[in-house]
Amino acid sequence: MARLGGSHIVVDSRRILLLFLFLVLTLAAFVAAICLGSTPIPLQSVFDALMGRPAGSNPDIDIIVSIRLPRALTAALAGAALGVAGLQMQTLLRNPLADPFVLGVTSGASLGVALVVLASGSAIGAFLSSGMGLGGGLAMVGAATLGGLAVLVPTLAVAARLRNAATVLIFGLMIGYAISAFVTVLVASASPLQLERWAAWGFGSFSAVTWTQLQIMAPVVGLGLLIALLSIKPLNALLLGETYARSMGLAAGRMRLVTMATASLLAGAVTAFCGPIGFLGIAVPHMARAMLGTSDHRLLVPATILLGAQVALVAQLVALLPGQLGVLPLNAITALIGAPVVILVILRARSGVFSG
């Protein structure tokens, strides 16, 4: 047994070892995501590239630096961000089926991106291309975050009044469908090439994010994850309900706003750069709970960060497997991973898996 930080709650050493195992597996998945692909790359080249050694006569280093390293970093950041956003929403709504995609936050983020691009007069394909600069990246993240908040705020208002999990989920789904339909109307006037790029963006991808875009995405996601880590104690209190949280001296209303903003920021940043990616937000927190056997956020938040990065890296590797068939849509892979988890959650709902 061991103590975690200054808390009075004793944490099982087995769970700390599991966190260490998650870290090791995440690093292994990160290296595998760089080494494996259409052209296998030896570990020595990966090490040389990570040490910043010049390419010289080794073309593998150019491939790593220009393509595979930004792709792997993007996958790790996106998986961690979506996993934590899902965990925050499940805790805030006290609903095991809540996540940014199901509740329409991802659709709201997509609407924010589409509105900014169309209002600025630039072509839709421009922001999907690799040429988007820092200013464009900030605009997209800001618009996606505000779009996500525009959906999340009324959804939480409904959740506060109705208290029925199924009703809240249906409300979120309907809002998401309505916004997706509006976005479809907005982009209907785009050229065939732009529509093709929009459809590719809708499939979700970690491959199109450049180093320039990572200069925006990485700090934004890092800020969101840092806020989540600093909010661990309030999240544990909110897990037992706002009444209990207030009795513990927590400013529940302010914490609710901070959690909403953080979840929208994380989901919005990923959606702006990688497209709408489903199932990671709902599946990863449940995987962490099942493996650790706890709902304690001091363990769940770091575990969700590591597992989210790990699952996203594996999904990226699977998407590259088909060989002659090309690259599989990322959303299809995340759905294959996440759907069984969601089904398991529904089947085990009466056994209290969420509260375990």
mmCIF file of C-alpha atoms in Angstrom:
data_model
loop_
_atom_site.group_PDB
_atom_site.id
_atom_site.type_symbol
_atom_site.label_atom_id
_atom_site.label_comp_id
_atom_site.label_asym_id
_atom_site.label_seq_id
_atom_site.Cartn_x
_atom_site.Cartn_y
_atom_site.Cartn_z
ATOM 1 C CA MET A 1 0.000 0.000 0.000
ATOM 2 C CA ALA A 2 1.174 3.574 -0.621
ATOM 3 C CA ARG A 3 -0.021 7.142 -0.184
ATOM 4 C CA LEU A 4 -0.590 9.317 -3.233
ATOM 5 C CA GLY A 5 0.519 12.910 -2.720
ATOM 6 C CA GLY A 6 -0.622 14.433 0.522
ATOM 7 C CA SER A 7 -3.973 12.655 0.518
ATOM 8 C CA HIS A 8 -5.214 10.708 3.480
ATOM 9 C CA ILE A 9 -6.656 8.051 1.180
ATOM 10 C CA VAL A 10 -4.411 5.057 0.743
ATOM 11 C CA VAL A 11 -3.910 3.866 -2.807
ATOM 12 C CA ASP A 12 -3.316 0.213 -3.635
ATOM 13 C CA SER A 13 0.267 -0.371 -4.808
ATOM 14 C CA ARG A 14 -1.106 -2.696 -7.483
ATOM 15 C CA ARG A 15 -2.891 0.218 -9.107
ATOM 16 C CA ILE A 16 0.250 2.336 -9.069
ATOM 17 C CA LEU A 17 2.073 -0.524 -10.799
ATOM 18 C CA LEU A 18 -0.736 -0.655 -13.358
ATOM 19 C CA LEU A 19 -0.223 3.062 -14.056
ATOM 20 C CA PHE A 20 3.479 2.386 -14.609
ATOM 21 C CA LEU A 21 2.556 -0.473 -16.973
ATOM 22 C CA PHE A 22 0.233 1.886 -18.884
ATOM 23 C CA LEU A 23 3.147 4.332 -19.243
ATOM 24 C CA VAL A 24 5.480 1.635 -20.581
ATOM 25 C CA LEU A 25 2.865 0.350 -23.056
ATOM 26 C CA THR A 26 2.117 3.889 -24.232
ATOM 27 C CA LEU A 27 5.816 4.519 -24.935
ATOM 28 C CA ALA A 28 5.992 1.167 -26.766
ATOM 29 C CA ALA A 29 2.942 2.080 -28.866
ATOM 30 C CA PHE A 30 4.513 5.487 -29.637
ATOM 31 C CA VAL A 31 7.738 3.890 -30.894
ATOM 32 C CA ALA A 32 5.752 1.277 -32.860
ATOM 33 C CA ALA A 33 3.718 4.057 -34.499
ATOM 34 C CA ILE A 34 6.997 5.550 -35.766
ATOM 35 C CA CYS A 35 8.658 2.301 -36.798
ATOM 36 C CA LEU A 36 5.720 0.589 -38.528
ATOM 37 C CA GLY A 37 4.161 1.694 -41.788
ATOM 38 C CA SER A 38 4.492 1.252 -45.535
ATOM 39 C CA THR A 39 8.283 1.393 -45.011
ATOM 40 C CA PRO A 40 9.582 -0.331 -41.851
ATOM 41 C CA ILE A 41 12.100 1.819 -39.997
ATOM 42 C CA PRO A 42 14.758 0.363 -37.635
ATOM 43 C CA LEU A 43 14.866 1.423 -33.996
ATOM 44 C CA GLN A 44 18.326 2.957 -34.427
ATOM 45 C CA SER A 45 16.950 5.475 -36.940
ATOM 46 C CA VAL A 46 14.123 6.330 -34.532
ATOM 47 C CA PHE A 47 16.657 6.902 -31.763
ATOM 48 C CA ASP A 48 18.821 9.068 -34.045
ATOM 49 C CA ALA A 49 15.818 11.144 -35.103
ATOM 50 C CA LEU A 50 14.624 11.649 -31.521
ATOM 51 C CA MET A 51 18.151 12.738 -30.537
ATOM 52 C CA GLY A 52 18.040 15.373 -33.268
ATOM 53 C CA ARG A 53 20.874 13.938 -35.317
ATOM 54 C CA PRO A 54 21.082 15.158 -38.949
ATOM 55 C CA ALA A 55 19.634 12.927 -41.647
ATOM 56 C CA GLY A 56 22.831 12.781 -43.689
ATOM 57 C CA SER A 57 22.542 9.768 -45.987
ATOM 58 C CA ASN A 58 19.798 8.145 -43.889
ATOM 59 C CA PRO A 59 16.395 8.824 -45.568
ATOM 60 C CA ASP A 60 14.561 7.178 -42.661
ATOM 61 C CA ILE A 61 15.235 10.202 -40.472
ATOM 62 C CA ASP A 62 13.533 12.496 -42.988
ATOM 63 C CA ILE A 63 10.485 10.189 -43.023
ATOM 64 C CA ILE A 64 10.374 10.166 -39.233
ATOM 65 C CA VAL A 65 10.749 13.914 -38.781
ATOM 66 C CA SER A 66 8.429 15.020 -41.560
ATOM 67 C CA ILE A 67 5.676 12.373 -41.356
ATOM 68 C CA ARG A 68 5.710 9.787 -38.610
ATOM 69 C CA LEU A 69 6.771 11.779 -35.559
ATOM 70 C CA PRO A 70 4.112 14.529 -35.971
ATOM 71 C CA ARG A 71 1.521 11.836 -36.734
ATOM 72 C CA ALA A 72 2.392 9.857 -33.596
ATOM 73 C CA LEU A 73 2.431 12.991 -31.423
ATOM 74 C CA THR A 74 -0.946 14.033 -32.824
ATOM 75 C CA ALA A 75 -2.442 10.605 -32.117
ATOM 76 C CA ALA A 76 -1.128 10.582 -28.541
ATOM 77 C CA LEU A 77 -2.394 14.116 -27.833
ATOM 78 C CA ALA A 78 -5.794 13.499 -29.446
ATOM 79 C CA GLY A 79 -6.362 10.213 -27.617
ATOM 80 C CA ALA A 80 -5.418 11.711 -24.257
ATOM 81 C CA ALA A 81 -7.571 14.808 -24.863
ATOM 82 C CA LEU A 82 -10.695 12.909 -25.944
ATOM 83 C CA GLY A 83 -10.333 10.399 -23.123
ATOM 84 C CA VAL A 84 -10.101 13.117 -20.457
ATOM 85 C CA ALA A 85 -12.943 15.140 -22.039
ATOM 86 C CA GLY A 86 -15.130 12.023 -21.909
ATOM 87 C CA LEU A 87 -14.181 11.341 -18.288
ATOM 88 C CA GLN A 88 -15.026 14.921 -17.292
ATOM 89 C CA MET A 89 -18.424 14.785 -18.989
ATOM 90 C CA GLN A 90 -19.286 11.399 -17.488
ATOM 91 C CA THR A 91 -18.439 12.764 -14.046
ATOM 92 C CA LEU A 92 -20.219 16.082 -14.553
ATOM 93 C CA LEU A 93 -23.416 14.470 -15.863
ATOM 94 C CA ARG A 94 -23.009 11.349 -13.705
ATOM 95 C CA ASN A 95 -23.836 9.454 -16.869
ATOM 96 C CA PRO A 96 -21.657 6.523 -18.040
ATOM 97 C CA LEU A 97 -22.647 7.024 -21.699
ATOM 98 C CA ALA A 98 -21.680 10.706 -21.918
ATOM 99 C CA ASP A 99 -18.828 11.823 -24.177
ATOM 100 C CA PRO A 100 -18.128 14.764 -26.514
ATOM 101 C CA PHE A 101 -19.289 12.873 -29.610
ATOM 102 C CA VAL A 102 -22.561 11.464 -28.222
ATOM 103 C CA LEU A 103 -23.636 14.748 -26.613
ATOM 104 C CA GLY A 104 -23.050 16.781 -29.769
ATOM 105 C CA VAL A 105 -19.993 18.718 -28.548
ATOM 106 C CA THR A 106 -17.968 17.403 -31.472
ATOM 107 C CA SER A 107 -20.718 18.499 -33.873
ATOM 108 C CA GLY A 108 -20.717 21.947 -32.262
ATOM 109 C CA ALA A 109 -16.959 22.143 -32.705
ATOM 110 C CA SER A 110 -17.368 21.207 -36.380
ATOM 111 C CA LEU A 111 -19.936 23.978 -36.792
ATOM 112 C CA GLY A 112 -17.556 26.515 -35.238
ATOM 113 C CA VAL A 113 -14.812 25.545 -37.655
ATOM 114 C CA ALA A 114 -17.142 25.678 -40.661
ATOM 115 C CA LEU A 115 -18.570 29.083 -39.697
ATOM 116 C CA VAL A 116 -15.150 30.703 -39.288
ATOM 117 C CA VAL A 117 -13.861 29.368 -42.570
ATOM 118 C CA LEU A 118 -16.934 30.363 -44.561
ATOM 119 C CA ALA A 119 -17.220 33.749 -42.859
ATOM 120 C CA SER A 120 -13.589 34.539 -43.578
ATOM 121 C CA GLY A 121 -14.197 33.931 -47.246
ATOM 122 C CA SER A 122 -11.476 31.339 -47.521
ATOM 123 C CA ALA A 123 -12.038 27.988 -49.144
ATOM 124 C CA ILE A 124 -12.902 25.027 -46.972
ATOM 125 C CA GLY A 125 -9.974 23.180 -48.402
ATOM 126 C CA ALA A 126 -7.602 25.857 -47.178
ATOM 127 C CA PHE A 127 -7.921 24.937 -43.521
ATOM 128 C CA LEU A 128 -7.827 21.254 -44.347
ATOM 129 C CA SER A 129 -4.566 21.661 -46.164
ATOM 130 C CA SER A 130 -1.193 21.654 -44.522
ATOM 131 C CA GLY A 131 -0.642 25.314 -45.178
ATOM 132 C CA MET A 132 -2.725 26.620 -42.235
ATOM 133 C CA GLY A 133 -0.578 28.992 -40.161
ATOM 134 C CA LEU A 134 -0.527 29.804 -36.450
ATOM 135 C CA GLY A 135 -3.228 32.472 -36.749
ATOM 136 C CA GLY A 136 -5.525 30.134 -38.644
ATOM 137 C CA GLY A 137 -4.872 27.384 -36.118
ATOM 138 C CA LEU A 138 -5.792 29.638 -33.177
ATOM 139 C CA ALA A 139 -8.962 30.761 -34.954
ATOM 140 C CA MET A 140 -9.989 27.176 -35.579
ATOM 141 C CA VAL A 141 -9.359 26.086 -31.994
ATOM 142 C CA GLY A 142 -11.242 29.105 -30.622
ATOM 143 C CA ALA A 143 -14.186 28.558 -32.948
ATOM 144 C CA ALA A 144 -14.297 24.831 -32.234
ATOM 145 C CA THR A 145 -14.207 25.439 -28.456
ATOM 146 C CA LEU A 146 -17.014 28.010 -28.598
ATOM 147 C CA GLY A 147 -19.023 25.705 -30.862
ATOM 148 C CA GLY A 148 -18.585 22.853 -28.392
ATOM 149 C CA LEU A 149 -19.622 25.086 -25.473
ATOM 150 C CA ALA A 150 -22.693 26.267 -27.398
ATOM 151 C CA VAL A 151 -23.906 22.675 -27.406
ATOM 152 C CA LEU A 152 -22.669 21.601 -23.993
ATOM 153 C CA VAL A 153 -24.272 24.467 -22.008
ATOM 154 C CA PRO A 154 -27.911 23.742 -23.038
ATOM 155 C CA THR A 155 -27.288 20.013 -22.694
ATOM 156 C CA LEU A 156 -26.139 20.479 -19.100
ATOM 157 C CA ALA A 157 -29.103 22.783 -18.441
ATOM 158 C CA VAL A 158 -31.411 19.993 -19.593
ATOM 159 C CA ALA A 159 -29.482 17.510 -17.470
ATOM 160 C CA ALA A 160 -29.909 19.716 -14.380
ATOM 161 C CA ARG A 161 -33.688 19.923 -14.853
ATOM 162 C CA LEU A 162 -34.594 16.424 -15.999
ATOM 163 C CA ARG A 163 -32.057 14.191 -14.222
ATOM 164 C CA ASN A 164 -32.933 11.376 -16.635
ATOM 165 C CA ALA A 165 -29.839 9.910 -18.290
ATOM 166 C CA ALA A 166 -31.672 8.623 -21.370
ATOM 167 C CA THR A 167 -33.401 11.976 -21.950
ATOM 168 C CA VAL A 168 -30.119 13.871 -21.713
ATOM 169 C CA LEU A 169 -28.432 11.521 -24.166
ATOM 170 C CA ILE A 170 -31.313 11.775 -26.627
ATOM 171 C CA PHE A 171 -31.251 15.579 -26.323
ATOM 172 C CA GLY A 172 -27.522 15.627 -27.015
ATOM 173 C CA LEU A 173 -27.870 13.251 -29.965
ATOM 174 C CA MET A 174 -30.664 15.343 -31.512
ATOM 175 C CA ILE A 175 -28.656 18.557 -31.075
ATOM 176 C CA GLY A 176 -25.693 16.836 -32.708
ATOM 177 C CA TYR A 177 -27.780 15.625 -35.663
ATOM 178 C CA ALA A 178 -29.340 19.070 -36.136
ATOM 179 C CA ILE A 179 -25.946 20.788 -36.124
ATOM 180 C CA SER A 180 -24.470 18.215 -38.495
ATOM 181 C CA ALA A 181 -27.342 18.856 -40.887
ATOM 182 C CA PHE A 182 -26.719 22.631 -40.665
ATOM 183 C CA VAL A 183 -23.009 22.130 -41.361
ATOM 184 C CA THR A 184 -23.883 19.976 -44.361
ATOM 185 C CA VAL A 185 -26.038 22.813 -45.740
ATOM 186 C CA LEU A 186 -23.200 25.290 -45.140
ATOM 187 C CA VAL A 187 -20.678 23.262 -47.108
ATOM 188 C CA ALA A 188 -23.133 22.302 -49.876
ATOM 189 C CA SER A 189 -21.966 25.260 -51.971
ATOM 190 C CA ALA A 190 -18.337 24.151 -51.872
ATOM 191 C CA SER A 191 -16.566 22.831 -54.943
ATOM 192 C CA PRO A 192 -16.337 19.047 -55.554
ATOM 193 C CA LEU A 193 -12.683 19.069 -54.496
ATOM 194 C CA GLN A 194 -13.513 20.923 -51.291
ATOM 195 C CA LEU A 195 -16.379 18.542 -50.571
ATOM 196 C CA GLU A 196 -14.024 15.621 -51.058
ATOM 197 C CA ARG A 197 -11.610 17.126 -48.544
ATOM 198 C CA TRP A 198 -14.453 17.830 -46.133
ATOM 199 C CA ALA A 199 -15.541 14.181 -46.351
ATOM 200 C CA ALA A 200 -11.959 13.035 -45.708
ATOM 201 C CA TRP A 201 -11.805 15.364 -42.676
ATOM 202 C CA GLY A 202 -15.072 13.813 -41.464
ATOM 203 C CA PHE A 203 -13.479 10.358 -41.460
ATOM 204 C CA GLY A 204 -10.953 11.625 -38.905
ATOM 205 C CA SER A 205 -7.176 11.502 -39.360
ATOM 206 C CA PHE A 206 -3.990 12.066 -37.397
ATOM 207 C CA SER A 207 -1.868 12.155 -40.558
ATOM 208 C CA ALA A 208 -2.691 15.637 -41.889
ATOM 209 C CA VAL A 209 -1.458 17.602 -38.847
ATOM 210 C CA THR A 210 1.805 19.443 -39.516
ATOM 211 C CA TRP A 211 4.479 20.721 -37.152
ATOM 212 C CA THR A 212 3.052 24.246 -37.529
ATOM 213 C CA GLN A 213 -0.391 23.051 -36.452
ATOM 214 C CA LEU A 214 1.135 21.062 -33.596
ATOM 215 C CA GLN A 215 2.519 24.360 -32.235
ATOM 216 C CA ILE A 216 -1.129 25.261 -31.541
ATOM 217 C CA MET A 217 -2.626 21.875 -30.766
ATOM 218 C CA ALA A 218 0.025 20.675 -28.293
ATOM 219 C CA PRO A 219 -0.104 23.716 -25.926
ATOM 220 C CA VAL A 220 -3.910 23.835 -26.040
ATOM 221 C CA VAL A 221 -4.258 20.131 -25.239
ATOM 222 C CA GLY A 222 -1.492 20.433 -22.634
ATOM 223 C CA LEU A 223 -3.380 23.288 -20.939
ATOM 224 C CA GLY A 224 -6.601 21.277 -20.894
ATOM 225 C CA LEU A 225 -4.870 18.213 -19.434
ATOM 226 C CA LEU A 226 -3.132 20.358 -16.807
ATOM 227 C CA ILE A 227 -6.476 21.842 -15.698
ATOM 228 C CA ALA A 228 -7.920 18.319 -15.525
ATOM 229 C CA LEU A 229 -5.025 17.180 -13.338
ATOM 230 C CA LEU A 230 -5.478 20.206 -11.055
ATOM 231 C CA SER A 231 -9.234 19.459 -10.826
ATOM 232 C CA ILE A 232 -8.906 15.922 -9.523
ATOM 233 C CA LYS A 233 -10.189 16.635 -6.010
ATOM 234 C CA PRO A 234 -13.246 18.646 -7.169
ATOM 235 C CA LEU A 235 -14.055 15.935 -9.734
ATOM 236 C CA ASN A 236 -14.073 13.330 -6.966
ATOM 237 C CA ALA A 237 -16.500 15.523 -5.024
ATOM 238 C CA LEU A 238 -18.742 16.082 -8.076
ATOM 239 C CA LEU A 239 -18.881 12.312 -8.601
ATOM 240 C CA LEU A 240 -21.044 12.127 -5.463
ATOM 241 C CA GLY A 241 -23.350 14.942 -6.597
ATOM 242 C CA GLU A 242 -23.341 18.730 -6.404
ATOM 243 C CA THR A 243 -25.129 18.754 -3.040
ATOM 244 C CA TYR A 244 -22.359 16.681 -1.497
ATOM 245 C CA ALA A 245 -19.717 18.806 -3.260
ATOM 246 C CA ARG A 246 -21.216 22.006 -1.761
ATOM 247 C CA SER A 247 -21.280 20.394 1.693
ATOM 248 C CA MET A 248 -17.524 19.864 1.294
ATOM 249 C CA GLY A 249 -17.027 23.581 0.631
ATOM 250 C CA LEU A 250 -16.626 23.258 -3.147
ATOM 251 C CA ALA A 251 -17.878 26.092 -5.371
ATOM 252 C CA ALA A 252 -19.872 23.619 -7.464
ATOM 253 C CA GLY A 253 -21.164 26.147 -9.988
ATOM 254 C CA ARG A 254 -17.692 27.509 -10.754
ATOM 255 C CA MET A 255 -16.261 23.993 -10.982
ATOM 256 C CA ARG A 256 -19.046 23.036 -13.357
ATOM 257 C CA LEU A 257 -18.116 25.939 -15.667
ATOM 258 C CA VAL A 258 -14.397 25.083 -15.502
ATOM 259 C CA THR A 259 -15.089 21.435 -16.329
ATOM 260 C CA MET A 260 -17.388 22.361 -19.222
ATOM 261 C CA ALA A 261 -14.819 24.791 -20.642
ATOM 262 C CA THR A 262 -11.994 22.282 -20.311
ATOM 263 C CA ALA A 263 -13.939 19.445 -21.968
ATOM 264 C CA SER A 264 -14.963 21.756 -24.815
ATOM 265 C CA LEU A 265 -11.391 23.028 -25.226
ATOM 266 C CA LEU A 266 -9.971 19.494 -25.441
ATOM 267 C CA ALA A 267 -12.669 18.187 -27.784
ATOM 268 C CA GLY A 268 -12.591 21.376 -29.871
ATOM 269 C CA ALA A 269 -8.809 21.322 -30.389
ATOM 270 C CA VAL A 270 -8.869 17.704 -31.534
ATOM 271 C CA THR A 271 -11.884 18.234 -33.804
ATOM 272 C CA ALA A 272 -10.358 21.339 -35.415
ATOM 273 C CA PHE A 273 -7.181 19.553 -36.467
ATOM 274 C CA CYS A 274 -8.096 15.851 -36.706
ATOM 275 C CA GLY A 275 -11.808 15.906 -37.577
ATOM 276 C CA PRO A 276 -14.677 14.473 -35.506
ATOM 277 C CA ILE A 277 -13.364 11.298 -33.860
ATOM 278 C CA GLY A 278 -15.894 9.131 -32.085
ATOM 279 C CA PHE A 279 -15.863 6.484 -29.339
ATOM 280 C CA LEU A 280 -12.485 7.325 -27.754
ATOM 281 C CA GLY A 281 -14.148 9.730 -25.317
ATOM 282 C CA ILE A 282 -16.695 7.205 -24.133
ATOM 283 C CA ALA A 283 -14.628 4.000 -24.241
ATOM 284 C CA VAL A 284 -11.296 5.025 -22.717
ATOM 285 C CA PRO A 285 -12.620 6.163 -19.274
ATOM 286 C CA HIS A 286 -14.525 2.882 -18.921
ATOM 287 C CA MET A 287 -11.429 0.891 -19.874
ATOM 288 C CA ALA A 288 -9.496 2.760 -17.167
ATOM 289 C CA ARG A 289 -12.207 2.116 -14.553
ATOM 290 C CA ALA A 290 -12.394 -1.578 -15.442
ATOM 291 C CA MET A 291 -8.618 -2.090 -15.310
ATOM 292 C CA LEU A 292 -8.063 -0.092 -12.108
ATOM 293 C CA GLY A 293 -11.327 -1.079 -10.416
ATOM 294 C CA THR A 294 -11.930 2.406 -9.046
ATOM 295 C CA SER A 295 -13.660 5.716 -9.781
ATOM 296 C CA ASP A 296 -11.009 7.735 -7.902
ATOM 297 C CA HIS A 297 -9.951 10.530 -10.263
ATOM 298 C CA ARG A 298 -6.446 10.668 -8.767
ATOM 299 C CA LEU A 299 -5.893 7.396 -10.600
ATOM 300 C CA LEU A 300 -8.468 7.738 -13.376
ATOM 301 C CA VAL A 301 -7.192 11.021 -14.846
ATOM 302 C CA PRO A 302 -3.558 9.891 -15.404
ATOM 303 C CA ALA A 303 -4.749 6.428 -16.455
ATOM 304 C CA THR A 304 -7.182 7.938 -18.979
ATOM 305 C CA ILE A 305 -4.425 10.162 -20.393
ATOM 306 C CA LEU A 306 -2.124 7.175 -20.902
ATOM 307 C CA LEU A 307 -4.801 4.752 -22.138
ATOM 308 C CA GLY A 308 -6.291 7.369 -24.462
ATOM 309 C CA ALA A 309 -2.893 8.000 -26.066
ATOM 310 C CA GLN A 310 -2.262 4.263 -26.266
ATOM 311 C CA VAL A 311 -5.604 3.396 -27.904
ATOM 312 C CA ALA A 312 -5.282 6.255 -30.409
ATOM 313 C CA LEU A 313 -1.771 5.126 -31.394
ATOM 314 C CA VAL A 314 -2.981 1.534 -31.853
ATOM 315 C CA ALA A 315 -5.962 2.754 -33.895
ATOM 316 C CA GLN A 316 -3.574 4.735 -36.105
ATOM 317 C CA LEU A 317 -1.436 1.629 -36.647
ATOM 318 C CA VAL A 318 -4.498 -0.488 -37.517
ATOM 319 C CA ALA A 319 -5.687 2.167 -39.979
ATOM 320 C CA LEU A 320 -2.397 1.804 -41.864
ATOM 321 C CA LEU A 321 -2.566 -2.010 -42.068
ATOM 322 C CA PRO A 322 -4.661 -2.667 -45.202
ATOM 323 C CA GLY A 323 -1.691 -2.377 -47.601
ATOM 324 C CA GLN A 324 -3.004 -2.301 -51.143
ATOM 325 C CA LEU A 325 -6.459 -1.183 -49.947
ATOM 326 C CA GLY A 326 -5.022 2.143 -48.794
ATOM 327 C CA VAL A 327 -5.603 3.757 -45.378
ATOM 328 C CA LEU A 328 -8.744 2.835 -43.439
ATOM 329 C CA PRO A 329 -10.957 5.654 -42.064
ATOM 330 C CA LEU A 330 -9.850 6.327 -38.491
ATOM 331 C CA ASN A 331 -13.431 6.640 -37.248
ATOM 332 C CA ALA A 332 -14.140 3.089 -38.424
ATOM 333 C CA ILE A 333 -11.249 1.780 -36.314
ATOM 334 C CA THR A 334 -12.210 3.759 -33.192
ATOM 335 C CA ALA A 335 -15.805 2.523 -33.597
ATOM 336 C CA LEU A 336 -14.620 -1.098 -33.739
ATOM 337 C CA ILE A 337 -12.674 -0.507 -30.515
ATOM 338 C CA GLY A 338 -15.271 1.571 -28.717
ATOM 339 C CA ALA A 339 -18.561 -0.112 -29.643
ATOM 340 C CA PRO A 340 -17.914 -3.334 -27.650
ATOM 341 C CA VAL A 341 -17.001 -1.219 -24.628
ATOM 342 C CA VAL A 342 -20.243 0.764 -24.876
ATOM 343 C CA ILE A 343 -22.274 -2.455 -25.239
ATOM 344 C CA LEU A 344 -20.531 -3.879 -22.177
ATOM 345 C CA VAL A 345 -21.316 -0.728 -20.188
ATOM 346 C CA ILE A 346 -25.001 -0.979 -21.109
ATOM 347 C CA LEU A 347 -25.185 -4.688 -20.239
ATOM 348 C CA ARG A 348 -23.461 -4.138 -16.899
ATOM 349 C CA ALA A 349 -25.313 -0.942 -16.003
ATOM 350 C CA ARG A 350 -27.408 -2.629 -13.304
ATOM 351 C CA SER A 351 -24.304 -4.069 -11.656
ATOM 352 C CA GLY A 352 -23.040 -0.533 -10.944
ATOM 353 C CA VAL A 353 -19.942 -0.578 -13.155
ATOM 354 C CA PHE A 354 -19.904 3.244 -13.251
ATOM 355 C CA SER A 355 -19.887 3.653 -9.542
ATOM 356 C CA GLY A 356 -17.366 0.922 -8.794
#
